[in-house]
Tab-separated table of C-alpha atoms in Angstrom:
chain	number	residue	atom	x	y	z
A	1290	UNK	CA	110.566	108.836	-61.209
A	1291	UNK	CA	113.673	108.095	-58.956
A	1292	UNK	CA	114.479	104.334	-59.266
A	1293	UNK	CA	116.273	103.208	-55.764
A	1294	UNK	CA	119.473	101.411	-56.628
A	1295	UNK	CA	118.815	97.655	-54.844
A	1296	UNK	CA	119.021	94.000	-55.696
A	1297	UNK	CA	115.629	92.570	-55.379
A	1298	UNK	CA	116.465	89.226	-53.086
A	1299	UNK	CA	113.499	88.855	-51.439
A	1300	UNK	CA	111.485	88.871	-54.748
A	1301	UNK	CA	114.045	86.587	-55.891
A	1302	UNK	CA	113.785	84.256	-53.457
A	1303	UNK	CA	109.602	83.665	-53.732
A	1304	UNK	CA	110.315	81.692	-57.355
A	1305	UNK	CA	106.846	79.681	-57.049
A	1306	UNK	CA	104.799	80.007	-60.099
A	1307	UNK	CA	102.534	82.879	-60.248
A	1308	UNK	CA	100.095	81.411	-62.331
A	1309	UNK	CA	99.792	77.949	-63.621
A	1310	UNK	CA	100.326	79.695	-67.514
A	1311	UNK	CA	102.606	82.661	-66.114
A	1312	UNK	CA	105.833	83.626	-64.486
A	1313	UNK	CA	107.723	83.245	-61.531
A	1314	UNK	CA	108.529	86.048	-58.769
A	1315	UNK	CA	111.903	85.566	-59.999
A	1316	UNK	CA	111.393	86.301	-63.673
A	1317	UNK	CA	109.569	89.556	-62.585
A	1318	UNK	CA	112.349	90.975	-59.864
A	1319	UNK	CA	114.839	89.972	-62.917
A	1320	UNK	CA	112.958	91.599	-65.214
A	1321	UNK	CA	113.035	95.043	-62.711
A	1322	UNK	CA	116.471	94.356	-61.470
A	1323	UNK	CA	117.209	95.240	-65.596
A	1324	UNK	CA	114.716	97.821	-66.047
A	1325	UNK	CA	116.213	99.656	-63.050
A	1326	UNK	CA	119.875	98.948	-63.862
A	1327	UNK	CA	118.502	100.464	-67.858
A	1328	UNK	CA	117.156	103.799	-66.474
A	1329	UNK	CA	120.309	104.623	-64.097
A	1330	UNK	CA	122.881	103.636	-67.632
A	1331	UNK	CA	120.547	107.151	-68.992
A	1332	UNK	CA	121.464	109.104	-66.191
A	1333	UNK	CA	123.738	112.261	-66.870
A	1334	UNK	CA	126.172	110.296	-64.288
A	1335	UNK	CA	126.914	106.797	-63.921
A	1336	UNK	CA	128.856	105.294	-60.700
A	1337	UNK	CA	130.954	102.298	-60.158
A	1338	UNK	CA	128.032	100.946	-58.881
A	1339	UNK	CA	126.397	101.114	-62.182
A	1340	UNK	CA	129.034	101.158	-64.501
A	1341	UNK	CA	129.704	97.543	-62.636
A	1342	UNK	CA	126.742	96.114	-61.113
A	1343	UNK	CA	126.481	92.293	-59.505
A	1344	UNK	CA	123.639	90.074	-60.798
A	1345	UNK	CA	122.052	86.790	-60.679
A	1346	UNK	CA	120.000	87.360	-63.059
A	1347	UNK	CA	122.271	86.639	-66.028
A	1348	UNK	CA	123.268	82.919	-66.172
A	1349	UNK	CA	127.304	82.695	-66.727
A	1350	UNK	CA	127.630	86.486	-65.846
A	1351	UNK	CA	128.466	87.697	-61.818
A	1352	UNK	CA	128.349	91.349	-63.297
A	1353	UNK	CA	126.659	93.447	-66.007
A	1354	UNK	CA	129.147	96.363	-67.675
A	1355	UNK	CA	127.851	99.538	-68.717
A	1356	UNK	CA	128.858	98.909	-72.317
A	1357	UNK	CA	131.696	101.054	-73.883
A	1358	UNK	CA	129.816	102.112	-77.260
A	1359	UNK	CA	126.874	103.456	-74.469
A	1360	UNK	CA	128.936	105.282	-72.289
A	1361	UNK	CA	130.274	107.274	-75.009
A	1362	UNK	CA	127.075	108.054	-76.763
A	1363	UNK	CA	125.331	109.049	-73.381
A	1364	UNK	CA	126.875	112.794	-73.026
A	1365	UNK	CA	124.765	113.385	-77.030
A	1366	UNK	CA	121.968	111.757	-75.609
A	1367	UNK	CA	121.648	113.326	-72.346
A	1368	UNK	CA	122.872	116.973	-74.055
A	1369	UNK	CA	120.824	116.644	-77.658
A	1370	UNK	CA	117.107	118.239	-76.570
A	1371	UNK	CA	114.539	116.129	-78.648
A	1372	UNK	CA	110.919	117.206	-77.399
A	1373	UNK	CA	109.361	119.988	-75.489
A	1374	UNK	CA	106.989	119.642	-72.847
A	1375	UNK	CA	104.765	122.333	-71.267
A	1376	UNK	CA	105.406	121.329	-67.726
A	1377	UNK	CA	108.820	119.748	-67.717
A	1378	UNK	CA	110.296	121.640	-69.976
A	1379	UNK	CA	112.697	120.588	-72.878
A	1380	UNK	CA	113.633	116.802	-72.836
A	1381	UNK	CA	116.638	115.230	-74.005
A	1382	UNK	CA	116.784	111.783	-75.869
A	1383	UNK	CA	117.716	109.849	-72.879
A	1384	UNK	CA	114.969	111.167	-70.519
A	1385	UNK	CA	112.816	110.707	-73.271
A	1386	UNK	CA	113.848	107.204	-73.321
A	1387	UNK	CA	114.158	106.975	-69.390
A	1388	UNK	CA	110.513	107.631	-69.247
A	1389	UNK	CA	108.666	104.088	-70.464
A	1390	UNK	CA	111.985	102.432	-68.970
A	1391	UNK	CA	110.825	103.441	-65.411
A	1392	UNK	CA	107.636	102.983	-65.792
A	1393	UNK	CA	108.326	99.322	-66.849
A	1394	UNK	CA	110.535	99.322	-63.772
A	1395	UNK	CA	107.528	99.841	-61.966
A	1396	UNK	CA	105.309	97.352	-63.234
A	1397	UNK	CA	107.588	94.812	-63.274
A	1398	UNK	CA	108.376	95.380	-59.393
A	1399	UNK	CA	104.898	95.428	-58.892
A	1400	UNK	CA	104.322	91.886	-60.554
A	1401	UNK	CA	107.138	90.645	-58.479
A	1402	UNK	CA	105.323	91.574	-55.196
A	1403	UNK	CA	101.935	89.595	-53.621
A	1404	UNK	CA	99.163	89.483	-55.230
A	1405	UNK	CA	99.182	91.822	-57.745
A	1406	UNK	CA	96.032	91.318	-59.373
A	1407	UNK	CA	94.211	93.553	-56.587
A	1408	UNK	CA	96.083	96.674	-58.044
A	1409	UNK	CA	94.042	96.850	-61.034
A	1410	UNK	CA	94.013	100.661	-60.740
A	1411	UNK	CA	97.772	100.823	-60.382
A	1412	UNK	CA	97.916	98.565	-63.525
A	1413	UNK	CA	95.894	100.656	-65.324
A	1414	UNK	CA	97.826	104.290	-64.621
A	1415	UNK	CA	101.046	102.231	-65.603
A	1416	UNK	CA	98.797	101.051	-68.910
A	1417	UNK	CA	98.337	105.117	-69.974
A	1418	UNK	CA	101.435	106.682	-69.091
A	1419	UNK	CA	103.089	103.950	-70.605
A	1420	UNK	CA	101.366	104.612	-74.073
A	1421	UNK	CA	102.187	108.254	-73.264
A	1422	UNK	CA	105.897	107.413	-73.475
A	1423	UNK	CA	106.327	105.637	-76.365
A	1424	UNK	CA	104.258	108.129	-78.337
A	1425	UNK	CA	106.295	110.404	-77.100
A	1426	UNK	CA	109.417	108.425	-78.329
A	1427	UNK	CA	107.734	107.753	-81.623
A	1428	UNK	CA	106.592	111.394	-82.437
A	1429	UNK	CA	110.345	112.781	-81.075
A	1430	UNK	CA	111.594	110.295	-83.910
A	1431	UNK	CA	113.947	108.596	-82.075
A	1432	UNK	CA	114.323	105.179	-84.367
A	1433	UNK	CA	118.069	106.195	-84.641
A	1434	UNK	CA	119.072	106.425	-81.684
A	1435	UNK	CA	121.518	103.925	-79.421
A	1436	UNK	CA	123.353	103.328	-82.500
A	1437	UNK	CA	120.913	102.179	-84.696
A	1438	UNK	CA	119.146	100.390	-81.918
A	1439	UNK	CA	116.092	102.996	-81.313
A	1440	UNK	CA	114.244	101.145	-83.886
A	1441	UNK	CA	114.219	97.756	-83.138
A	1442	UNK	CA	113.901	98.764	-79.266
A	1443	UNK	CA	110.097	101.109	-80.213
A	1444	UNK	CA	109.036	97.650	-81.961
A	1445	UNK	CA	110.130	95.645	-78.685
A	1446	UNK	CA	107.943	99.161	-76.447
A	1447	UNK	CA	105.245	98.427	-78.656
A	1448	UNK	CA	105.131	94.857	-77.608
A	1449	UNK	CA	105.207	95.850	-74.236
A	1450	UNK	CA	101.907	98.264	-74.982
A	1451	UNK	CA	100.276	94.674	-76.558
A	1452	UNK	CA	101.401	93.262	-73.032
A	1453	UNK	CA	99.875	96.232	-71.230
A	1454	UNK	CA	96.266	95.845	-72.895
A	1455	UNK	CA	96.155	92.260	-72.287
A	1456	UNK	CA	97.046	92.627	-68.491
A	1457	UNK	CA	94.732	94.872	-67.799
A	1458	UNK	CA	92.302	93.417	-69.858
A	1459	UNK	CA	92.339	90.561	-67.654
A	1460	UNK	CA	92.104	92.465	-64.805
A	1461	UNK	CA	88.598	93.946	-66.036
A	1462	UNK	CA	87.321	90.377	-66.247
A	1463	UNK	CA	89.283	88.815	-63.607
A	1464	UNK	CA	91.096	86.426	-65.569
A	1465	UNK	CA	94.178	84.980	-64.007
A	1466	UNK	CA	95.112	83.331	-66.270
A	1467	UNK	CA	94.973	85.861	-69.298
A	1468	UNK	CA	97.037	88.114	-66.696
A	1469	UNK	CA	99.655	85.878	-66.447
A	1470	UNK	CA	100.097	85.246	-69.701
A	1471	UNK	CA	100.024	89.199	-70.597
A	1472	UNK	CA	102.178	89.991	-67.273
A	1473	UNK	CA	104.974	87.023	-68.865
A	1474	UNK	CA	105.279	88.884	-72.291
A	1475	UNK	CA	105.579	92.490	-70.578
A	1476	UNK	CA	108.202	90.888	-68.581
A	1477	UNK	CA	109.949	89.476	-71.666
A	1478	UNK	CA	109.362	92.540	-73.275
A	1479	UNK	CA	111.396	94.672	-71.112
A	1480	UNK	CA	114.218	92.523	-70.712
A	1481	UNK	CA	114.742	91.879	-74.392
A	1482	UNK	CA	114.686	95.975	-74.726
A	1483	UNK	CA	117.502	95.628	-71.843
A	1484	UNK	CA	119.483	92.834	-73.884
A	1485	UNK	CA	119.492	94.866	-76.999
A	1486	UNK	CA	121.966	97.393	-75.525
A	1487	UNK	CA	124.099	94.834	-75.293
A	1488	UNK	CA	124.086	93.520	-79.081
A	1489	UNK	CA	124.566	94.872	-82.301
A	1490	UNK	CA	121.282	96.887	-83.744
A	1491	UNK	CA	119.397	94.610	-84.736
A	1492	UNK	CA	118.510	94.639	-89.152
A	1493	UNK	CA	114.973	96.060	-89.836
A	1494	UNK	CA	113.010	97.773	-86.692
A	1495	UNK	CA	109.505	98.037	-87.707
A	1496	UNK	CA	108.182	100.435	-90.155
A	1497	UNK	CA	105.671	102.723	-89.184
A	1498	UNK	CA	102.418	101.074	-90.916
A	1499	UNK	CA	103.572	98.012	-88.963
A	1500	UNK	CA	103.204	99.466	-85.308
A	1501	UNK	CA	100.458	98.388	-82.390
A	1502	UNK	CA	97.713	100.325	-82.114
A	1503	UNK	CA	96.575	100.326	-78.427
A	1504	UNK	CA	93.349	99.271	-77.429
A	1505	UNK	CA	90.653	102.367	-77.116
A	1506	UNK	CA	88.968	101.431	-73.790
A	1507	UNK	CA	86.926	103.585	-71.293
A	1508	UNK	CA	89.589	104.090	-68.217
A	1509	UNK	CA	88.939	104.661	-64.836
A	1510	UNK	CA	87.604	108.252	-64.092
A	1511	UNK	CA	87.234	109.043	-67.887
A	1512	UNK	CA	83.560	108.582	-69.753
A	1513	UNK	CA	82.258	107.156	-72.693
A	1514	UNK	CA	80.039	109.455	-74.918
A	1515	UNK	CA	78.262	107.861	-77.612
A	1516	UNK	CA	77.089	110.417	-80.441
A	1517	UNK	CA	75.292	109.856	-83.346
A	1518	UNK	CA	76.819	111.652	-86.612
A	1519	UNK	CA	76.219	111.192	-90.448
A	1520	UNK	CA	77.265	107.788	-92.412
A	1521	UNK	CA	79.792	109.995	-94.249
A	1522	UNK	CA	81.349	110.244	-90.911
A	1523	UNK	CA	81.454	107.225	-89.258
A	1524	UNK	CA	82.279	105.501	-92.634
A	1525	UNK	CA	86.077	106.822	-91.884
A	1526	UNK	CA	86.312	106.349	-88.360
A	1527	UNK	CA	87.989	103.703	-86.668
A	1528	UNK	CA	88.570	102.418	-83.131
A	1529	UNK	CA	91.733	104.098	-81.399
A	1530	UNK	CA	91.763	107.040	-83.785
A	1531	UNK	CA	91.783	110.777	-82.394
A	1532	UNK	CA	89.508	113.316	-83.498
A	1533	UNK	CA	88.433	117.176	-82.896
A	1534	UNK	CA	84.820	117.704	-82.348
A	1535	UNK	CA	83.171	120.458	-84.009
A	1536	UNK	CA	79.580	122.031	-83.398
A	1537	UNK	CA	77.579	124.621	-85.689
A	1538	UNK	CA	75.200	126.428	-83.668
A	1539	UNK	CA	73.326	129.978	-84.000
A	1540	UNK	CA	75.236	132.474	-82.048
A	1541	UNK	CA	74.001	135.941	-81.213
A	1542	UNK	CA	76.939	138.346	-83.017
A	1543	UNK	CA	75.242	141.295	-82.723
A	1544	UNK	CA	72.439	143.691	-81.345
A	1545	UNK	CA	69.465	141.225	-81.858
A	1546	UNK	CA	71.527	139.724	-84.480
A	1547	UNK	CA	71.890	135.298	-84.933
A	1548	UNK	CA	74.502	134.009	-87.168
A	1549	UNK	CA	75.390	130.624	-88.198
A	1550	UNK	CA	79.119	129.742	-86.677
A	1551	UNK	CA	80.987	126.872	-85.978
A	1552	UNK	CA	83.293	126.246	-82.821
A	1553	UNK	CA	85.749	123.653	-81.801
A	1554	UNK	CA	84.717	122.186	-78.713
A	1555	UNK	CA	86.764	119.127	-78.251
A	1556	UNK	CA	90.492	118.417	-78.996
A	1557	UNK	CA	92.415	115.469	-79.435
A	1558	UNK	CA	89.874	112.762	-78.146
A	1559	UNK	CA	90.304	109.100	-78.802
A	1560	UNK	CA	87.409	107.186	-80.372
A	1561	UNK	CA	86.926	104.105	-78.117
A	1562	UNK	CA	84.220	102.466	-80.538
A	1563	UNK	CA	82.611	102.914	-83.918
A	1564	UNK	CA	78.970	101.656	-85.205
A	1565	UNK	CA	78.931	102.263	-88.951
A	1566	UNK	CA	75.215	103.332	-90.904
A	1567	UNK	CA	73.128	100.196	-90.901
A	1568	UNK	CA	71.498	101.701	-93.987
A	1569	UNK	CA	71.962	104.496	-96.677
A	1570	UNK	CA	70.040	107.596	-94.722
A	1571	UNK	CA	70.815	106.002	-91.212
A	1572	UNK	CA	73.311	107.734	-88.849
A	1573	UNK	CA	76.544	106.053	-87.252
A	1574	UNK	CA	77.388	105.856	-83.813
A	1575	UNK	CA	80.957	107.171	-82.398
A	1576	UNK	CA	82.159	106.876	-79.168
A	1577	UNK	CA	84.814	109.451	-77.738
A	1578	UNK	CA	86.520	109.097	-74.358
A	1579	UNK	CA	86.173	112.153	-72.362
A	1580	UNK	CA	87.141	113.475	-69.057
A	1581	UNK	CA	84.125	114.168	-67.264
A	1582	UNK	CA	83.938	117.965	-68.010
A	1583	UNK	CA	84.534	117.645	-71.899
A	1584	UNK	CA	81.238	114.774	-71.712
A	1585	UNK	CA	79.923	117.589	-70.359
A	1586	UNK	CA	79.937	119.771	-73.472
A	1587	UNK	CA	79.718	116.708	-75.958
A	1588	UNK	CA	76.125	116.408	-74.119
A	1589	UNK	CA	75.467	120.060	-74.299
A	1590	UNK	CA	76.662	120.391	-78.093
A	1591	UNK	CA	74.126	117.162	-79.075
A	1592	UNK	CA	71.537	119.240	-77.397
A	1593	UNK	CA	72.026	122.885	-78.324
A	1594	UNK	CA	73.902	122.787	-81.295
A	1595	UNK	CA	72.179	122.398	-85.404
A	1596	UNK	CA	75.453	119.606	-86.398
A	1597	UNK	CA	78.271	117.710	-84.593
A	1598	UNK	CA	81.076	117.251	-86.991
A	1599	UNK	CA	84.237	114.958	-86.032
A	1600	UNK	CA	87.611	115.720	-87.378
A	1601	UNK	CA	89.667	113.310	-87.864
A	1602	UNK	CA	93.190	113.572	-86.750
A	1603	UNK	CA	96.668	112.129	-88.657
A	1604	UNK	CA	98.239	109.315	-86.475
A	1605	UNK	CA	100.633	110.699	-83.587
A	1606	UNK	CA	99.109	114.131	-83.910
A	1607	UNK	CA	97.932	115.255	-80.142
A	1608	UNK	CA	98.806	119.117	-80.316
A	1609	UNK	CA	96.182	121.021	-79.102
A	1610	UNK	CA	95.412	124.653	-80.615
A	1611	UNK	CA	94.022	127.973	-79.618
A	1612	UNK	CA	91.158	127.947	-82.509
A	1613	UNK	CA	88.781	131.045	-83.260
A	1614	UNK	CA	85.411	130.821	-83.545
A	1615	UNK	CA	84.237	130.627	-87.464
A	1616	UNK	CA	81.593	132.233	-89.253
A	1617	UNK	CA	80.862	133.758	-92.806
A	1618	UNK	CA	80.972	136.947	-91.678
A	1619	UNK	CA	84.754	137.047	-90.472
A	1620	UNK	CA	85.618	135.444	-93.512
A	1621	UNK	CA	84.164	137.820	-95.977
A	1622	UNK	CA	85.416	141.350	-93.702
């Protein structure tokens, strides 16, 4: 995402009250004027006009410095490759971290503008490639990184994700006020991640066991496919997890020949609600979100296929894998 190097006066200047529980204009184009300022200090190159940039957002400061402990980690960061992506290619650690820093940028811009409850769709693209980010952060194990800092800075992303689900929570149920409140912590929330590049790393961070959990909701354009599996299944699933979906079925193998196999249909789907047994004998009910061609083939699999088995996946594990078909008679050849 290229971030436009401006201040935001006009924004500045609306500092009524956005909500009677919320934040001002002001506090949002702030809250952007760092986010934006953040994602140009990860750039491979830095100009005056970074390294030195003007601000009223600070009280007692007229100018922000790129600090001198960042600008001589940033040619490691920007050289040391730390994830791979199919598309983009190999990322280094500071586009890695440039990544839920711009998209902040963005939804902090967009809460200093008019009215932006009506952009509940916008709100909610921000919500999921935000949480795409600071997985992404998370799984390229970054809690070392700006000095000690990367820790303490995923706790203060993962605040921002709690932000995230309550703003556009609100926005499903039109609640202004709820939205204010949620749009005042994400605020907060990215300019303490700002602030903590200039202090010392802070003692602690948050251990992994500790960390939010976003909120599994059906999103716009996805689907919600409820499927009923054994107790022994749903007993172990919870909300927000992600599972495989397997189906046994009989498949002809041969001339006139039908054989038991068992194929994975579904990868790396996140369980959006969970109804355990009622009763000993009963079945559960699991939710998955799906794209609308993979509730396609959950629907299919419920009808055609003898079992649906759900696989439950360790946390921050999305890989998807080429998987053969199984069967007895492969394994026994």
């Amino acid at each position: 995402m290229k971030l436009e190097l401006k201040p935001f006066l006009l924004a500045a200047l609306l500092a009524a009250p956005a909500g009677a529980s919320g934040y001002t204009a002001r506090d949002a184009s702030c809250a952007a004027e760092d986010m934006q300022l953040f994602y140009y200090y990860l750039s491979p190159v830095q100009d005056a006009g970074v390294k030195n940039r003007p601000t009223t957002c600070h009280p007692g400061k007229k100018s922000l410095q790129l600090p001198a402990w960042l600008e001589r980690a940033l040619p490691a960061m920007a050289g040391r490759k730390v994830w791979k992506d199919p598309e983009e290619g190999e990322l280094s650690e500071a586009v890695v971290w440039q990544t839920p820093v711009s998209i902040l940028y963005e939804a902090c811009a967009r809460l200093a503008a008019a009215d932006p409850m009506t952009d509940s769709a916008g709100f909610n693209d921000m919500r999921i490639r935000f949480i795409m980010s600071v997985e992404r952060v998370t799984r390229a194990g970054l809690e070392t990184s700006f000095g000690g800092r990367g820790g303490p800075m995923l706790a203060t992303l993962d605040a921002a994700t709690r932000a995230f689900d309550g703003l556009t929570g609100a926005l499903s149920k039109d609640d202004r006020k709820a939205f204010d409140e949620s749009a005042a912590g994400l605020l907060k929330s990215g300019r303490d991640l700002f602030a903590q590049v200039f202090e010392e790393p802070r003692s602690g961070g948050k251990k992994p066991a500790a960390r939010y959990t976003p909120e599994a909701r059906v999103l716009p354009g996805y689907r919600g496919v409820s499927l009923p599996v054994s107790a022994s299944q749903a007993m172990f699933l919870s909300r927000g997890e992600r599972v495989d979906m397997l189906v046994s079925f009989e498949a002809l193998t041969g001339a006139d020949t039908k054989e038991k196999v068992t194929a994975t249909i579904l990868q790396n789907v996140i369980v959006t609600g969970v109804q355990k047994a009622a009763a000993a004998g009963e079945p559960g009910v699991v939710q998955l979100l799906c794209n609308p061609n993979e509730a396609q083939y959950a629907a299919l699999s419920l009808a055609q296929g003898s079992s649906i088995t759900l696989i439950r996946r360790a946390p921050g594990d999305t890989e998807m894998r080429p998987m053969e078909i199984a069967s007895f008679r492969r394994l026994i050849k």
